[in-house]
mmCIF file of C-alpha atoms and ligand atoms in Angstrom:
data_model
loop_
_atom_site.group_PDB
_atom_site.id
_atom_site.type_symbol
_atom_site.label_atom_id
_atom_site.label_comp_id
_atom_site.label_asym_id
_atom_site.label_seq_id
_atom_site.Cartn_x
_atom_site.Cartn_y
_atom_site.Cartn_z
ATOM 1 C CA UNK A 246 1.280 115.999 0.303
ATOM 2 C CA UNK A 247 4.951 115.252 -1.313
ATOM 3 C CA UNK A 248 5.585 117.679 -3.922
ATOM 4 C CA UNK A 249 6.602 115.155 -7.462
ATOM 5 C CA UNK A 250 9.732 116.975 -8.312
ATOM 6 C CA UNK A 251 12.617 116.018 -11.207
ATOM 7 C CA UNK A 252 15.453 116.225 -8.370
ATOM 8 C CA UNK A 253 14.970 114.370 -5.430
ATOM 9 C CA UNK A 254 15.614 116.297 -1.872
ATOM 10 C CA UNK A 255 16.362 113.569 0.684
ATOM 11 C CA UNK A 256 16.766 115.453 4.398
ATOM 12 C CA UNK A 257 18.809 113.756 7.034
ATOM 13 C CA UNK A 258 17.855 112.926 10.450
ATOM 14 C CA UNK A 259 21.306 113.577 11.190
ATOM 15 C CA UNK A 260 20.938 117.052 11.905
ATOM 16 C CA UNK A 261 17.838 116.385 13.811
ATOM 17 C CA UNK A 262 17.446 116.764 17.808
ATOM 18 C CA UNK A 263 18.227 113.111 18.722
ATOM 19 C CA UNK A 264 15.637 113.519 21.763
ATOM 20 C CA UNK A 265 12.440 114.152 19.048
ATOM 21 C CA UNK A 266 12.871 111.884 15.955
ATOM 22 C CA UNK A 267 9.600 111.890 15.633
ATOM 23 C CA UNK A 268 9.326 115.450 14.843
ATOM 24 C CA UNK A 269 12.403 115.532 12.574
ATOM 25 C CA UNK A 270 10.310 113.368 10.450
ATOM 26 C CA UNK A 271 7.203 114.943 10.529
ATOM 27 C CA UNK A 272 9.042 118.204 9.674
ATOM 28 C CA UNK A 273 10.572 116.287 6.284
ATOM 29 C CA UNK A 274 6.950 115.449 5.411
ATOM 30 C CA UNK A 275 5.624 119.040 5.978
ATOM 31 C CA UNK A 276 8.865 120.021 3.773
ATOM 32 C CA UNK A 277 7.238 117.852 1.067
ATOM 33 C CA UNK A 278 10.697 116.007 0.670
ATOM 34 C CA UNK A 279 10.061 112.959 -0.839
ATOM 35 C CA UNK A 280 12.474 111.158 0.979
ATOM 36 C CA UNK A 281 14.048 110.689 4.203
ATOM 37 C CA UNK A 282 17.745 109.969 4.301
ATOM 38 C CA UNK A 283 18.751 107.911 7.712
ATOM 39 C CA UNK A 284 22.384 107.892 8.465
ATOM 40 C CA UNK A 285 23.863 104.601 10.183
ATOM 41 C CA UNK A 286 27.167 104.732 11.786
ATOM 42 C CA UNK A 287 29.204 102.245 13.680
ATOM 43 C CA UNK A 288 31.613 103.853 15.369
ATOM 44 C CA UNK A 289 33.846 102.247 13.127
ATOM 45 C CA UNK A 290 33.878 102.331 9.486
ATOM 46 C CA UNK A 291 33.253 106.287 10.814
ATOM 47 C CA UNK A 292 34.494 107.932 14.119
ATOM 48 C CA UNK A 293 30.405 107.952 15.336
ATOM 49 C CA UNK A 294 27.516 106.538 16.184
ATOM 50 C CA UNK A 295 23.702 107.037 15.182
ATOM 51 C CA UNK A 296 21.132 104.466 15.798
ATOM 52 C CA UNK A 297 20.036 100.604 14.428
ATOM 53 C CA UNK A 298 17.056 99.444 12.933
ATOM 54 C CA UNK A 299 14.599 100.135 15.883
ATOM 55 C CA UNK A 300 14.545 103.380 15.094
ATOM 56 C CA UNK A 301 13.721 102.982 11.454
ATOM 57 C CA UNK A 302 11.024 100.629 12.843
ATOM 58 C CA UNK A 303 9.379 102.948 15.172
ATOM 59 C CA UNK A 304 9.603 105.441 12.320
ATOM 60 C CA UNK A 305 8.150 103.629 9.550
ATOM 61 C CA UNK A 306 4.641 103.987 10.661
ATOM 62 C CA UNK A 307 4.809 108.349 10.862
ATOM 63 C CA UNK A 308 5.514 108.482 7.530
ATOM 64 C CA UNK A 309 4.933 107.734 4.086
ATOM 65 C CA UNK A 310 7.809 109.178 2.774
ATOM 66 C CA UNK A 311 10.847 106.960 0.904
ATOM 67 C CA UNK A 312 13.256 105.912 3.755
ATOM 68 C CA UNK A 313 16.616 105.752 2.428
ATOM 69 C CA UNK A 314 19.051 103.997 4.719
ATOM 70 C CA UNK A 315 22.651 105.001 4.189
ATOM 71 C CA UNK A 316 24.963 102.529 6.312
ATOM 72 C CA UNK A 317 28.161 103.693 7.081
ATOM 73 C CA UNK A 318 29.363 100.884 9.226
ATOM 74 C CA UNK A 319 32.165 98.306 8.649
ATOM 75 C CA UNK A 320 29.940 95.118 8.550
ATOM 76 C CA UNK A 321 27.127 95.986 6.415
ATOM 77 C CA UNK A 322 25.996 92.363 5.453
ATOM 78 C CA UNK A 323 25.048 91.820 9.127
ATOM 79 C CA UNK A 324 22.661 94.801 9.571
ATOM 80 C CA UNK A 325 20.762 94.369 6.017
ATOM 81 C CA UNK A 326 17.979 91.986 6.782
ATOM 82 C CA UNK A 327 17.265 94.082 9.947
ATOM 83 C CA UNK A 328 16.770 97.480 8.361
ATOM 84 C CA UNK A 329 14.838 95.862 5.836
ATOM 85 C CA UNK A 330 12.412 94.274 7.911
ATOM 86 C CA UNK A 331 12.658 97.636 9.789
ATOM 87 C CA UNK A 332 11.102 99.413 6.751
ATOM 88 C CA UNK A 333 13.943 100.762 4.941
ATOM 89 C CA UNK A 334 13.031 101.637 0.936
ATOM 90 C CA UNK A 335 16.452 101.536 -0.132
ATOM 91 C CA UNK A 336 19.653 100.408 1.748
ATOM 92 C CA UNK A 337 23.364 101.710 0.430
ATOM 93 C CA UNK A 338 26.854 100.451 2.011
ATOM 94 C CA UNK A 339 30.003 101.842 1.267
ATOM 95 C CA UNK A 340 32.109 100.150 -1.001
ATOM 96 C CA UNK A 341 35.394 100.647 0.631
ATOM 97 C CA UNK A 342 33.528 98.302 3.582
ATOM 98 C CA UNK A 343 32.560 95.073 1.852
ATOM 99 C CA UNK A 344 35.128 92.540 -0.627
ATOM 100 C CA UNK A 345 32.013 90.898 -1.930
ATOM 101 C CA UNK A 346 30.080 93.866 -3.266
ATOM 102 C CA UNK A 347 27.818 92.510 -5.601
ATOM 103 C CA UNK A 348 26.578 89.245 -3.184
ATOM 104 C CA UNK A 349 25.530 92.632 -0.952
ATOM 105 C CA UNK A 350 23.563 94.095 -3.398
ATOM 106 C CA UNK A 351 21.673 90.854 -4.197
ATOM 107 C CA UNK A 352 21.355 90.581 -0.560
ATOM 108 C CA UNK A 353 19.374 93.943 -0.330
ATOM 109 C CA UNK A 354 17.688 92.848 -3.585
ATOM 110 C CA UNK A 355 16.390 89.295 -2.524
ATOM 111 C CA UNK A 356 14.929 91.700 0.187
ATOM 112 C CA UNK A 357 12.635 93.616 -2.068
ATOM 113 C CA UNK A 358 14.782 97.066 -1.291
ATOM 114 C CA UNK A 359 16.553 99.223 -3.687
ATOM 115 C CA UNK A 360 20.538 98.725 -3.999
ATOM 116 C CA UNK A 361 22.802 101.199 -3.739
ATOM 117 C CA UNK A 362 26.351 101.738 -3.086
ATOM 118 C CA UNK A 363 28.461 105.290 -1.270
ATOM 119 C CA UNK A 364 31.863 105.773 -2.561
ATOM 120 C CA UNK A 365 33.912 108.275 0.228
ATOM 121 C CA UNK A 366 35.630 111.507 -1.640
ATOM 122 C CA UNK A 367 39.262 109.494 -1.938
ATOM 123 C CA UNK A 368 37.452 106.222 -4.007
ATOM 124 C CA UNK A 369 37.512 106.536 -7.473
ATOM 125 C CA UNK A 370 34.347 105.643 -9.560
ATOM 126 C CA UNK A 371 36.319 103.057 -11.344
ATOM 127 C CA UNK A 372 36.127 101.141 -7.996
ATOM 128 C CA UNK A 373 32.145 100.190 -8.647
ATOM 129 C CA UNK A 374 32.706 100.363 -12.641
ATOM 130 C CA UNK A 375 31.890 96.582 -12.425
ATOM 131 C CA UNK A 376 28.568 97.332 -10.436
ATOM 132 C CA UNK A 377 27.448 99.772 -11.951
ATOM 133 C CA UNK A 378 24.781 97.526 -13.833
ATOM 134 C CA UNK A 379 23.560 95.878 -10.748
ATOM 135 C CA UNK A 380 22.695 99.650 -8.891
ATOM 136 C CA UNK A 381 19.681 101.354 -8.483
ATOM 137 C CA UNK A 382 21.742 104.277 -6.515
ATOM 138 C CA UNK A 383 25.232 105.480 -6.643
ATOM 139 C CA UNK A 384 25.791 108.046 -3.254
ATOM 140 C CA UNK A 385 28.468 110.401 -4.003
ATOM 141 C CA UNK A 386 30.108 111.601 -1.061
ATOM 142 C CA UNK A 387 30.895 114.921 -0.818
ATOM 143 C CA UNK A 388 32.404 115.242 2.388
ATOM 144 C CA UNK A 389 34.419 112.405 4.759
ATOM 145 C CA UNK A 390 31.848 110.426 6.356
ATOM 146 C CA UNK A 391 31.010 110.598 9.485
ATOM 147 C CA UNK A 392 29.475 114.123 10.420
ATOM 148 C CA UNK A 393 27.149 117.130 9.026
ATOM 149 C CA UNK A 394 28.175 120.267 8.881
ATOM 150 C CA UNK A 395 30.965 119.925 6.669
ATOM 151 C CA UNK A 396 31.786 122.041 3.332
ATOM 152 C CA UNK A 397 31.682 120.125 0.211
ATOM 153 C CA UNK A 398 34.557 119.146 -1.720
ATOM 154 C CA UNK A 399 34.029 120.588 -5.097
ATOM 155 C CA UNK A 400 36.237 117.925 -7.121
ATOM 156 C CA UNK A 401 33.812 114.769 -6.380
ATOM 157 C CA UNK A 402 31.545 116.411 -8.572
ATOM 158 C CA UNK A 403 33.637 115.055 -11.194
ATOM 159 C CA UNK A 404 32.657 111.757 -10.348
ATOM 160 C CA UNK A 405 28.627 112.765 -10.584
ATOM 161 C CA UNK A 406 29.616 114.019 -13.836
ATOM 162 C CA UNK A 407 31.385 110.641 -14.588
ATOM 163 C CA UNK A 408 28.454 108.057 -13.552
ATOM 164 C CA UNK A 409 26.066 110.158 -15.552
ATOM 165 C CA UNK A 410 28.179 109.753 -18.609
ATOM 166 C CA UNK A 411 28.430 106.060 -18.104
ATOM 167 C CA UNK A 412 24.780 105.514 -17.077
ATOM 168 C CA UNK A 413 23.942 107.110 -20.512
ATOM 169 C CA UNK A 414 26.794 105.537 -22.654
ATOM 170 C CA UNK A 415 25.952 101.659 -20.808
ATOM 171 C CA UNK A 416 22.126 102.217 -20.398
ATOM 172 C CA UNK A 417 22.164 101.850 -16.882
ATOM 173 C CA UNK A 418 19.203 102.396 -14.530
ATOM 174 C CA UNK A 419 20.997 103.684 -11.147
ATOM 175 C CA UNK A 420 19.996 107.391 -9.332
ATOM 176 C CA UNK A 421 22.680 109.505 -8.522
ATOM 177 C CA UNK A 422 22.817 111.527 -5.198
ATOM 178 C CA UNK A 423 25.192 113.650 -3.331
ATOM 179 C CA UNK A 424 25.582 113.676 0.362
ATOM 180 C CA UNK A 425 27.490 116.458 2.592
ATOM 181 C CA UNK A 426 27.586 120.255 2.121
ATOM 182 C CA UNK A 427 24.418 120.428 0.086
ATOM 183 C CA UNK A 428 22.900 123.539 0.934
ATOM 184 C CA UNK A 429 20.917 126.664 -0.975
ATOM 185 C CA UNK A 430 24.944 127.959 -2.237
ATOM 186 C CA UNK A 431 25.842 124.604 -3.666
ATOM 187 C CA UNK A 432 22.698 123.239 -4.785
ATOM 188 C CA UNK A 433 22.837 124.846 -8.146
ATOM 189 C CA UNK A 434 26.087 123.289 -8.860
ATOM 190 C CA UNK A 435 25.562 119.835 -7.971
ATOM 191 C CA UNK A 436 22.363 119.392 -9.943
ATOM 192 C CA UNK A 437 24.027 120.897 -12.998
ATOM 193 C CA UNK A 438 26.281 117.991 -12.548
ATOM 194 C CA UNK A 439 23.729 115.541 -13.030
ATOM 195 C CA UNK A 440 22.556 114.699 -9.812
ATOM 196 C CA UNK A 441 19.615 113.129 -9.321
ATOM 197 C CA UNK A 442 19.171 112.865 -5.320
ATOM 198 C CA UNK A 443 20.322 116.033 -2.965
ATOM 199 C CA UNK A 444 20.807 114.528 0.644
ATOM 200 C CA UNK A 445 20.459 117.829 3.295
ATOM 201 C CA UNK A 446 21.015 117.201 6.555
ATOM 202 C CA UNK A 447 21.997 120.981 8.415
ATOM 203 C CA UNK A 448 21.150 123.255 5.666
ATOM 204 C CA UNK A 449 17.396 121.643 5.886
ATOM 205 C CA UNK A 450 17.377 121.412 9.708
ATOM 206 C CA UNK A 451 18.651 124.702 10.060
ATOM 207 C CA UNK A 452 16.242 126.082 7.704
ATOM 208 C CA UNK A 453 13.019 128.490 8.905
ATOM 209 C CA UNK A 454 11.018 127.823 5.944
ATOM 210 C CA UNK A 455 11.820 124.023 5.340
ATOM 211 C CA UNK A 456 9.149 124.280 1.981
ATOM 212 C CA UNK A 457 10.933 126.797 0.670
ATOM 213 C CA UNK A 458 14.395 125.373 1.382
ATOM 214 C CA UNK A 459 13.457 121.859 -0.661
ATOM 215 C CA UNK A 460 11.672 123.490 -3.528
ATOM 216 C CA UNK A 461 15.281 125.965 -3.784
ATOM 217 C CA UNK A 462 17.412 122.838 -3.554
ATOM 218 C CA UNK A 463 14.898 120.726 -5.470
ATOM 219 C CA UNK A 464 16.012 124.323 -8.653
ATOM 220 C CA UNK A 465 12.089 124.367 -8.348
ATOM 221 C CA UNK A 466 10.836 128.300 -9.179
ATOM 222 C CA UNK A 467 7.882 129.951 -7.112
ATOM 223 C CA UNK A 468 5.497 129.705 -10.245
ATOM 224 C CA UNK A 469 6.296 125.983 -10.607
ATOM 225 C CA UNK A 470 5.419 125.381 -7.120
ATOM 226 C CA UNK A 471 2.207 127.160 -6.302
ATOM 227 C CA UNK A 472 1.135 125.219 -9.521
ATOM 228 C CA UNK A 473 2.105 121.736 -7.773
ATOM 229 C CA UNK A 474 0.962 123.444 -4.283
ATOM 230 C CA UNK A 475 -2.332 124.856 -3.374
ATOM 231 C CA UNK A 476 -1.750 124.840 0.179
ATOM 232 C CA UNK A 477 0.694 127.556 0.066
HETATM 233 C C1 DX5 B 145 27.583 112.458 6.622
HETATM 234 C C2 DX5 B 145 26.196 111.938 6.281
HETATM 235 C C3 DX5 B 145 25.294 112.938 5.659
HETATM 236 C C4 DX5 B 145 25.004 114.151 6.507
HETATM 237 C C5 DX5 B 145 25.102 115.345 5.625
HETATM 238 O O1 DX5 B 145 28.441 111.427 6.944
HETATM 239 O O2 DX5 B 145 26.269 110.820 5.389
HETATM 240 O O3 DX5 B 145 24.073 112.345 5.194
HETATM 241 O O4 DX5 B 145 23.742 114.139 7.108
HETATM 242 O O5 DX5 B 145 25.075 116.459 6.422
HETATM 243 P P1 DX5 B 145 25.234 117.942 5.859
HETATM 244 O O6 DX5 B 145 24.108 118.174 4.885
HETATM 245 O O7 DX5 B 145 25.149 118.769 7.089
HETATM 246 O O8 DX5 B 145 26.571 118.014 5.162
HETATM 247 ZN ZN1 ZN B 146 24.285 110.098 4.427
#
């Protein structure tokens, strides 16, 4: 069962045991997180390296959940039609990667996948202000790409803040999320921002009660969740 909640928690397979990702995702859908976030890196746009579409693709079939495919890599254009054949839901690149940003998102588009586009902590949100009607996700990051484990950097909630002012003011449809440092002390904060989608990758991996973990990030009480719950 995925628990329907107002704030999304997306959990990263980041922080997962590379040996069983398998069992990172079966432990997301036990969490009842709706989605699962999946963190590409090239080695270049970022100093690391995850894994391609194959792994989305032997994935895809585990789980029901929403696979949301974050590509931090310098040549996102080349990779799209893969992960999207893979199985991905919703594919975002970084702006600070491509020139021709909006031929990208029509790209993912034309592929029947949600747009979206990450903006690092030194990009302003001016930088996608011409987007911003063509997005069905805006990722805030919170921490330099690249690795978990990081603390967030309180001022890029200022940008969440920001695109929900401008979503409202220009009618716009896009989801906001924040990636790095979410975790049960921060939580609180960023959704009073305005944010939409929490990405967890250690806090959630780390966790001993991964249920209880989403529902605290999700700012979902006890009472509301044994209502949505009966298992527990
Ligand atoms: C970082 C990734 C994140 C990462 C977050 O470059 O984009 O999705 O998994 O990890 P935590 O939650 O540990 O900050
Ligand atoms: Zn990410």
């Amino acid at each position: 069962m995925i628990l329907v909640m107002a704030v999304i928690v997306a959990p990263s397979v980041l922080a997962a045991n590379f040996s069983d990702f398998a069992g990172a995702v079966r432990e997301i859908d036990g969490s009842q997180a709706p989605w699962v976030h999946l963190d590409v890196m090239d080695g270049r746009f970022v100093p690391n390296l995850t894994f391609g579409p194959k792994l989305v693709e032997d994935l895809r079939p585990l789980s029901g959940a929403f696979f949301d495919v974050h590509l931090m890599t310098a040549e996102p254009d080349s990779l799209i039609p893969a992960f999207a054949k893979a199985g991905a839901d919703q594919i975002s690149f970084h702006i600070e990667a491509v020139v021709h940003a909006h031929r990208t998102l029509e790209r993912i588009r034309e592929l029947g996948k949600a747009a979206g586009i990450s903006i690092v902590p030194s990009t302003p949100v001016s930088a996608i202000g011409e987007l911003l009607p063509f997005l069905d996700y805006v990722l805030v990051m919170t921490v330099n790409p690249g690795f978990g484990g990081q603390t967030l950097i309180p001022q890029c909630l200022d940008k969440v803040r920001l695109l929900a002012k401008l979503r409202e003011a220009g009618g716009y449809n896009y989801r906001i999320a924040v990636d790095g440092g979410v975790n049960p002390e921060t939580a609180a904060c960023i959704r009073d921002a305005g944010t939409d989608v929490l990405v967890t990758g250690s806090a959630f991996f780390r966790a001993l009660d991964k249920k209880a973990l989403v529902r605290g990030l999700a700012g979902i009480s006890n009472s509301e969740f044994k209502k949505n719950d009966s298992s527990t």
